[in-house]
Short mmCIF file of C-alpha atoms and ligand atoms in Angstrom, two decimals:
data_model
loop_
_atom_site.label_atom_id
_atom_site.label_comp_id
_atom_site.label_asym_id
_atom_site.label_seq_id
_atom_site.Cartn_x
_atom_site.Cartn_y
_atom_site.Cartn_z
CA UNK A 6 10.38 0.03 -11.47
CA UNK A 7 12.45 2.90 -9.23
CA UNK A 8 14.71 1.92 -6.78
CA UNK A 9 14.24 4.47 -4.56
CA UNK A 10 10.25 2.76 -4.24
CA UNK A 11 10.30 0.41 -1.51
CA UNK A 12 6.54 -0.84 -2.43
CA UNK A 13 5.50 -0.79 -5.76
CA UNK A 14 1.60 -1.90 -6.85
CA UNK A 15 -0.02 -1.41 -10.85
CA UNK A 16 -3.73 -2.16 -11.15
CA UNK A 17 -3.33 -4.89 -8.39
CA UNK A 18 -6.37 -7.10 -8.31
CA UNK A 19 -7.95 -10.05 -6.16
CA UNK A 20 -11.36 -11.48 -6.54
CA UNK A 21 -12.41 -14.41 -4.53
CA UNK A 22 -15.43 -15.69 -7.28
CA UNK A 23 -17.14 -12.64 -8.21
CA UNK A 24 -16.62 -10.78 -5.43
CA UNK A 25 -13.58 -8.31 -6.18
CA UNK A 26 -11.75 -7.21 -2.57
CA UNK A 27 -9.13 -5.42 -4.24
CA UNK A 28 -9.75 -3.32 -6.91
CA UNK A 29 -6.64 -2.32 -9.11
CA UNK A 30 -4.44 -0.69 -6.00
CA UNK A 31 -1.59 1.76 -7.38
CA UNK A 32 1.33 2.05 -4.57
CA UNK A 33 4.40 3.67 -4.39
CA UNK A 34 5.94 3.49 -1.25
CA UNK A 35 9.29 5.05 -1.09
CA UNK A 36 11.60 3.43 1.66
CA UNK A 37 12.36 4.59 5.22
CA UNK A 38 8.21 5.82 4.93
CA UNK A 39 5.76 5.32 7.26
CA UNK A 40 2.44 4.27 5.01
CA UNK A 41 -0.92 4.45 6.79
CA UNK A 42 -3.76 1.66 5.70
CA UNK A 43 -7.02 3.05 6.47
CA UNK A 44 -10.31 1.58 5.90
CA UNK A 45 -13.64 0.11 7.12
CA UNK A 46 -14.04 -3.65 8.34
CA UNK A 47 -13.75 -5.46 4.71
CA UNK A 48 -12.17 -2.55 2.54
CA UNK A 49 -9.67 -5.06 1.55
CA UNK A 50 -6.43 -3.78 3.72
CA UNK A 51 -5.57 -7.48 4.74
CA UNK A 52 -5.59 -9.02 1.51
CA UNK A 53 -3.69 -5.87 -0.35
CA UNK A 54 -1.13 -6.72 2.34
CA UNK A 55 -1.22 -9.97 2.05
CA UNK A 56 -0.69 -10.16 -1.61
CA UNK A 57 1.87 -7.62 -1.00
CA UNK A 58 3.91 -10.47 1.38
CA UNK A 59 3.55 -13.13 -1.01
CA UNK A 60 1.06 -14.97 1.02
CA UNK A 61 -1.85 -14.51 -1.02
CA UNK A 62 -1.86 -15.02 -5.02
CA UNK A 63 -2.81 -11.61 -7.15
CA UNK A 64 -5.52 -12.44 -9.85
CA UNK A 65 -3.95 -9.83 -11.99
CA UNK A 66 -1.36 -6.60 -11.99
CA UNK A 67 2.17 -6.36 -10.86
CA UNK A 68 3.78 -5.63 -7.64
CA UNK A 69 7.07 -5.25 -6.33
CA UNK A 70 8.76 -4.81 -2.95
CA UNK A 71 12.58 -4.28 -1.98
CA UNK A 72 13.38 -5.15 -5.52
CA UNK A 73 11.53 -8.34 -6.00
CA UNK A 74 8.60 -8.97 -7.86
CA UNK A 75 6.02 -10.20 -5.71
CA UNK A 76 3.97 -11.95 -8.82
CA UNK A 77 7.11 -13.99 -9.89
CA UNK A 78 9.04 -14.73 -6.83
CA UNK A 79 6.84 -14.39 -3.53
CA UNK A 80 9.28 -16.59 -1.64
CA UNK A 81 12.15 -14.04 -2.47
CA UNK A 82 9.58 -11.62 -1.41
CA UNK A 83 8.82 -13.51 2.00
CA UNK A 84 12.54 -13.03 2.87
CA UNK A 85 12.94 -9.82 2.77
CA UNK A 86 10.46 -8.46 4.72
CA UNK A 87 8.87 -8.71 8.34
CA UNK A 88 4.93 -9.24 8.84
CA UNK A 89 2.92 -8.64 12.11
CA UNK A 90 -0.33 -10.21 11.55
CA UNK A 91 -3.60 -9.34 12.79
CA UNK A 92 -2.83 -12.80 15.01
CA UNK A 93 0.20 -12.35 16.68
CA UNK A 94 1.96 -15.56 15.15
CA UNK A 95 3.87 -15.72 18.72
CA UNK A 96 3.68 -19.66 20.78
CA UNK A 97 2.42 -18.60 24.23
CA UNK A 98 4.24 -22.39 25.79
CA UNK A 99 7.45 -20.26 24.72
CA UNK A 100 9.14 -17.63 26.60
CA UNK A 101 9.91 -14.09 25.11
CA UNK A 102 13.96 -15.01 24.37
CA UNK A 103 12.96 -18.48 22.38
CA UNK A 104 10.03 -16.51 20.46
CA UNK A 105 12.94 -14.49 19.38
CA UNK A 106 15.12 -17.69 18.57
CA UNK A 107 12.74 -19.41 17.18
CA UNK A 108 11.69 -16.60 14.43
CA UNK A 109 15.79 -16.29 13.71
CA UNK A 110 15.57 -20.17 12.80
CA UNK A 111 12.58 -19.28 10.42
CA UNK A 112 13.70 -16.23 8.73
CA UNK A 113 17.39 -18.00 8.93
CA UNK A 114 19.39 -15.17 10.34
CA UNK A 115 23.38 -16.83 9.71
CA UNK A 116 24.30 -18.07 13.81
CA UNK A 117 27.22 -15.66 14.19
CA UNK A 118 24.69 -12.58 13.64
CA UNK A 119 22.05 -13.81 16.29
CA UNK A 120 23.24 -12.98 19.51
CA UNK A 121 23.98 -9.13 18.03
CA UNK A 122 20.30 -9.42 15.95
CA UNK A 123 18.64 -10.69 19.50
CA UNK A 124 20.49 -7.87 21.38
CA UNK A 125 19.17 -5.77 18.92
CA UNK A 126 15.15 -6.42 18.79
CA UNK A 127 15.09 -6.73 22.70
CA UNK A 128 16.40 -3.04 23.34
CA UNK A 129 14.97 -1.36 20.02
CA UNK A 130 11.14 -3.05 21.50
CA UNK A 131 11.90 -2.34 25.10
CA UNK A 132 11.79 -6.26 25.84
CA UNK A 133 15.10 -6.15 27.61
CA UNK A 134 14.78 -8.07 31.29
CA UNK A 135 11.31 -10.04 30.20
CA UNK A 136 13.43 -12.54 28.37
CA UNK A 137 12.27 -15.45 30.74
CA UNK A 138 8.40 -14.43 31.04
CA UNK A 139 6.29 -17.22 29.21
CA UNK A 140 4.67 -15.24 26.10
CA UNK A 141 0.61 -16.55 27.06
CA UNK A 142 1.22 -14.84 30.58
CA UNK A 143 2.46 -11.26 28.79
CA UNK A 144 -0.46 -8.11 28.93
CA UNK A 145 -1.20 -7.61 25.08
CA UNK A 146 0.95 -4.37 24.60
CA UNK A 147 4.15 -6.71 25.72
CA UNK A 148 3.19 -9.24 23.45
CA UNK A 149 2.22 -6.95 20.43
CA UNK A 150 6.43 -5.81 20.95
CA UNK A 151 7.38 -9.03 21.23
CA UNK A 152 5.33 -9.84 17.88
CA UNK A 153 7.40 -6.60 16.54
CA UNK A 154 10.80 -7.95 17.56
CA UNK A 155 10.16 -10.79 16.12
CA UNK A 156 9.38 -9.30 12.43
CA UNK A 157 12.35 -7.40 12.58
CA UNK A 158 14.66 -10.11 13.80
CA UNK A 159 16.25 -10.56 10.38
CA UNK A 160 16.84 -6.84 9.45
CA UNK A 161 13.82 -6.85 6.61
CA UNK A 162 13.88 -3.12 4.49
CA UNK A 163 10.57 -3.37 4.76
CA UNK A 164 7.56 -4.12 7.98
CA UNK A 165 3.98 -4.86 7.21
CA UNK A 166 1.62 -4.64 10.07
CA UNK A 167 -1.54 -5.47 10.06
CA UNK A 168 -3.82 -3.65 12.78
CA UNK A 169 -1.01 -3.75 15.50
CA UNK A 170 -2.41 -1.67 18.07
CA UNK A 171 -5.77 -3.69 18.01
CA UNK A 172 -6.88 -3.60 21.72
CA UNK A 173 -3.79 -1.92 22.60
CA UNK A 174 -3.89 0.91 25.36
CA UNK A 175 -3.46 4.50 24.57
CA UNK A 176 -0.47 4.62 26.61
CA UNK A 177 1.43 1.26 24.77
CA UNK A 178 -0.07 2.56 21.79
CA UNK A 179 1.76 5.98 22.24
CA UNK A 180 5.15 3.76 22.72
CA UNK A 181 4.56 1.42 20.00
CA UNK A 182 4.37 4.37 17.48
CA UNK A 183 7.89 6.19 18.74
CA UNK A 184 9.28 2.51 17.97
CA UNK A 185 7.97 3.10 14.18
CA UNK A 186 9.61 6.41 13.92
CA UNK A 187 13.02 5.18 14.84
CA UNK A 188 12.75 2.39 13.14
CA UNK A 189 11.46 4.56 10.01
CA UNK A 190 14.30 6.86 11.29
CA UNK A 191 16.88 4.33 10.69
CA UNK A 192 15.64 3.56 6.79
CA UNK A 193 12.76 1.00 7.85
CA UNK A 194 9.59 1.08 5.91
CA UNK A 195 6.76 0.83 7.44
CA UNK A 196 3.34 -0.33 5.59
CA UNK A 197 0.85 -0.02 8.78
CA UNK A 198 -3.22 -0.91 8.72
CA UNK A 199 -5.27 0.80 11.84
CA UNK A 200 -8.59 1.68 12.57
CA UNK A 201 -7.23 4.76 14.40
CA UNK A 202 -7.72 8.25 12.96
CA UNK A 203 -5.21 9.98 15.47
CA UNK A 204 -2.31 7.16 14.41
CA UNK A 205 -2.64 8.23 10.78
CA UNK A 206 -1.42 11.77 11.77
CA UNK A 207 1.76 9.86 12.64
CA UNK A 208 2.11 8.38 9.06
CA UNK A 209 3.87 10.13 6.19
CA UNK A 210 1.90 9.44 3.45
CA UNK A 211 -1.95 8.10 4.23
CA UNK A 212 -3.89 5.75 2.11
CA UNK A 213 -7.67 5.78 2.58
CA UNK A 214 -9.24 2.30 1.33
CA UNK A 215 -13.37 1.57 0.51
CA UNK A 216 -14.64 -1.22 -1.05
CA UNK A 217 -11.21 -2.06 -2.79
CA UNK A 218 -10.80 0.95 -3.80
CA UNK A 219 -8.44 3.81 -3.09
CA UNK A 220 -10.69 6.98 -2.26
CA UNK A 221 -7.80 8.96 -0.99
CA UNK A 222 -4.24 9.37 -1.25
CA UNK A 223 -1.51 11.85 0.25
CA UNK A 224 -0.12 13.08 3.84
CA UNK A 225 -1.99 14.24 6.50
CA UNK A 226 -1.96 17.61 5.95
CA UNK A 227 -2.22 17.63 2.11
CA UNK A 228 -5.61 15.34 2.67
CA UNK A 229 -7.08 18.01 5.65
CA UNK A 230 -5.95 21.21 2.73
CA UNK A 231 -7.53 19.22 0.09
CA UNK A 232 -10.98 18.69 1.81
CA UNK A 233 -11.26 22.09 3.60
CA UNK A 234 -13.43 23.88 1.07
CA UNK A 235 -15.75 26.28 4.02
CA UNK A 236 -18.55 24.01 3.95
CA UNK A 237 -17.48 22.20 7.31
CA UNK A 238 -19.63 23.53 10.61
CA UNK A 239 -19.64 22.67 14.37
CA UNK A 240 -22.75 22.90 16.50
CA UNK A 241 -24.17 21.60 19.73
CA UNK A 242 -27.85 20.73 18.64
CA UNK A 243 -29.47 18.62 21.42
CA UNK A 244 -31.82 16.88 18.44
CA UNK A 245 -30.04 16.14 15.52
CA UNK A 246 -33.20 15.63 13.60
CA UNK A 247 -33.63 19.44 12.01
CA UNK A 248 -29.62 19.02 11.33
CA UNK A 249 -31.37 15.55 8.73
CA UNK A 250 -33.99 17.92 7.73
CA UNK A 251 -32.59 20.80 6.73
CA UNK A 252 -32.41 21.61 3.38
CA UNK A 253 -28.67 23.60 3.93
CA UNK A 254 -27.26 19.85 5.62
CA UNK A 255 -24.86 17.42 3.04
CA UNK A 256 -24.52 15.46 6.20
CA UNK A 257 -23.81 15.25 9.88
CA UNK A 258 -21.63 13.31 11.84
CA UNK A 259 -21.29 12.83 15.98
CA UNK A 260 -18.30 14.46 16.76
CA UNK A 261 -18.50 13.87 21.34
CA UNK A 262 -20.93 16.28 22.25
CA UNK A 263 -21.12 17.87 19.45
CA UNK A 264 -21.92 17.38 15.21
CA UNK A 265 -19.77 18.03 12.70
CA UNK A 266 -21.74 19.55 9.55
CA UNK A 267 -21.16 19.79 5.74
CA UNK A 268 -23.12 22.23 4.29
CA UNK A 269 -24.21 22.39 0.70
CA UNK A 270 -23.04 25.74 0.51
CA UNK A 271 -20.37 27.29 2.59
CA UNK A 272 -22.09 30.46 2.51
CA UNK A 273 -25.25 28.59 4.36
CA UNK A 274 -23.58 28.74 7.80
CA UNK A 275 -25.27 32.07 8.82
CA UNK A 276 -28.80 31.12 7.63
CA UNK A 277 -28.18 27.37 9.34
CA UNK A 278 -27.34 28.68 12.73
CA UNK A 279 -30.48 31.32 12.43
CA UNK A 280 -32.57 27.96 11.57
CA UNK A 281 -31.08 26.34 14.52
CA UNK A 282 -30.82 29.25 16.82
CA UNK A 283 -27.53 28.10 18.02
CA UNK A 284 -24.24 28.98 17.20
CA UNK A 285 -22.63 27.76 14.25
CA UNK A 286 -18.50 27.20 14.32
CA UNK A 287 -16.77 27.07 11.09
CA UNK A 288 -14.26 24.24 11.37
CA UNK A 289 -10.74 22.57 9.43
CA UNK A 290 -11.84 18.88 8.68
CA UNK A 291 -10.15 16.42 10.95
CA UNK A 292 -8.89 13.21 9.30
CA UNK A 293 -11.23 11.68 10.39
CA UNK A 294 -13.97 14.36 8.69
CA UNK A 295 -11.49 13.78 5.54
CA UNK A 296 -11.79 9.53 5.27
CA UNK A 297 -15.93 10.28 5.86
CA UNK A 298 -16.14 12.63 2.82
CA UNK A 299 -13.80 10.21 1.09
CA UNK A 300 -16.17 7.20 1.82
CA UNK A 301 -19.23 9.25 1.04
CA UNK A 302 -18.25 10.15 -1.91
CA UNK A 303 -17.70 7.39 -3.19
CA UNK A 304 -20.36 5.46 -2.12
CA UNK A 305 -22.56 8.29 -3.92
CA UNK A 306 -20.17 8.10 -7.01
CA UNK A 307 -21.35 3.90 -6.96
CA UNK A 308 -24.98 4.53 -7.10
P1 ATP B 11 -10.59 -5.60 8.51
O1 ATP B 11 -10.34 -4.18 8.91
O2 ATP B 11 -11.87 -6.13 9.05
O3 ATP B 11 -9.42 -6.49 8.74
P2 ATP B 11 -9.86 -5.46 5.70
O4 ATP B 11 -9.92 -4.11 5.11
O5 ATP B 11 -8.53 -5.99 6.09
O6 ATP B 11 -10.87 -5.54 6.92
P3 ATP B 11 -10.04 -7.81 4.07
O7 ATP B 11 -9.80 -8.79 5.18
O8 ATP B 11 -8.94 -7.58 3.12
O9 ATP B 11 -10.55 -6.43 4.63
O10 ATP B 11 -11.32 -8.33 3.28
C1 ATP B 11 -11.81 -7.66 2.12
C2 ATP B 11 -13.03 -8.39 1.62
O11 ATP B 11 -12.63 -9.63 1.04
C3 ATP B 11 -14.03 -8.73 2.73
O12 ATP B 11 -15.33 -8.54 2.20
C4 ATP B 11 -13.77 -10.19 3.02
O13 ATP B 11 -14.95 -10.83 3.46
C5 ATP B 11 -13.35 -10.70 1.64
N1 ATP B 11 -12.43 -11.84 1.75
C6 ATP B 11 -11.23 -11.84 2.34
N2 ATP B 11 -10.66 -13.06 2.24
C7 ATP B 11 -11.54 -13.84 1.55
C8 ATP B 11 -11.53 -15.20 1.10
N3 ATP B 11 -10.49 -15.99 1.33
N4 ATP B 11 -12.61 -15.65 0.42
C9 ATP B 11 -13.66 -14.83 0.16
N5 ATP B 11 -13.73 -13.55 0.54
C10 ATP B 11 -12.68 -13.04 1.23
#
């Protein structure tokens, strides 16, 4: 396996009974990237990453991150990296500094490193001067950096985070995101999950996940290119129902005020907004237009 890959996955597999969450994921992850998880509730981000930490046992395929293989040696694995789980694993009776000492005890950073390591996670996560505050009594976008700083207490190569700007405001979200570029500035990797469209565009390489499956694969932009064929329209309809009806209409989606609309043919945008007697704006798919198709398409491609 290359050693320029932080993350490596072949054919990675977990059922749980019948039921397969993770359907044979292929990952190669070089290091210092930012890799953005994307997927519905239940596409099976939590237990790729999880299998990917060592926490959870593949059924079958290989897997291999900073160097160690994650199917033979998930303790070695466990070492080497830093996880923020959906839970922030923080203990609210403690204040921010002994969060921070008490994650250096588990990830047993040597003593004469931990004051510079401390000094380290409290400026890089802004946490500098809330030291004393007890952890239960911090707003959730200080306590999602203090989660942060405490995953990267022990230098890992490589940071998992699972959904960490979950009920996060825009404005902490906006800060939490400059922390992942410096940190993937500095050589970090960072695997990320999120719900949010807009965060993907700050991801190098973007991974969209359905049902276990990968249904897209590449950076932003390459993924908007790929998907911008002509067939994508804007319109402000006040009934969507002719947009169902028509013959012309793949499918619609709300888009604020507006619908965003594939067309079966991109030469149908003329005839659709003479059908409509509105205007009809040709439009680049969004990312968020992009994972839709993706999804669609594969749901269609599983009937
Ligand atoms: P979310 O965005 O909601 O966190 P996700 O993409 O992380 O979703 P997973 O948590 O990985 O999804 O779950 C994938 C599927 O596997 C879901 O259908 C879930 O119910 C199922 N699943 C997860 N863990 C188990 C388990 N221990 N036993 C049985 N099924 C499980």
């Amino acid at each position: 396996m290359s050693a320029d890959l932080a993350v490596i996955s072949r054919g990675l597999v977990k059922r749980f009974g019948a039921f397969t969450a993770v359907d044979g994921m292929e990952l190669d992850v070089p290091y210092g990237a930012i890799f953005g998880f994307l997927g519905a509730n239940g596409a099976g981000k939590t237990t790729t990453i999880r299998m990917l930490c060592g926490l959870l046992r593949a059924t079958s395929g290989k897997a291999s991150v900073d160097g160690v293989d994650v199917i033979r040696n998930p303790e070695g694995v466990k070492a080497r990296i830093g996880y923020m789980a959906q839970k922030f694993a923080l203990y609210g009776d403690l204040t921010v500094d002994e969060n921070i000492r008490f994650f250096s005890d588990v990830y047993l950073v040597p003593r004469k490193k931990m004051s510079a390591r401390r000094d380290f996670v409290l400026d890089t996560t802004g946490l500098r001067g809330s030291e004393g505050r007890l952890t239960r009594t911090l707003p959730v976008g200080i306590k999602q950096r203090l989660a942060l700083a405490c995953a990267l207490v022990h230098e890992p190569k490589v940071l998992f985070l699972d959904e960490p700007t979950a009920g996060v405001d825009p404005l902490q979200r906006r800060t939490f995101w400059r922390l992942i570029h410096k940190l993937s500035d500095e050589g970090t990797t960072v695997f990320v999950t999120t719900h949010h469209l807009d965060e993907a565009e700050n991801c190098h390489t973007v991974l969209f996940m359905q049902d276990g499956r990968t249904v897209g694969l590449g950076s932003p932009r390459e993924l908007r290119d790929a998907a911008d064929n002509g067939d994508l329209v804007r319109a402000r309809v006040p009934d969507p129902a002719v947009l169902r009806t028509s013959p012309r209409v793949r499918d619609i989606t709300p888009m604020g005020s507006q619908w965003h609309v594939r067309l079966r043919n991109p030469a149908d945008a003329e005839p659709l907004s003479e059908e409509l007697g509105v205007p009809v704006h040709r439009i680049r798919p969004s990312l968020e237009d992009v994972f839709l198709e993706a999804c669609r398409v594969e749901e269609e491609a599983r009937r």
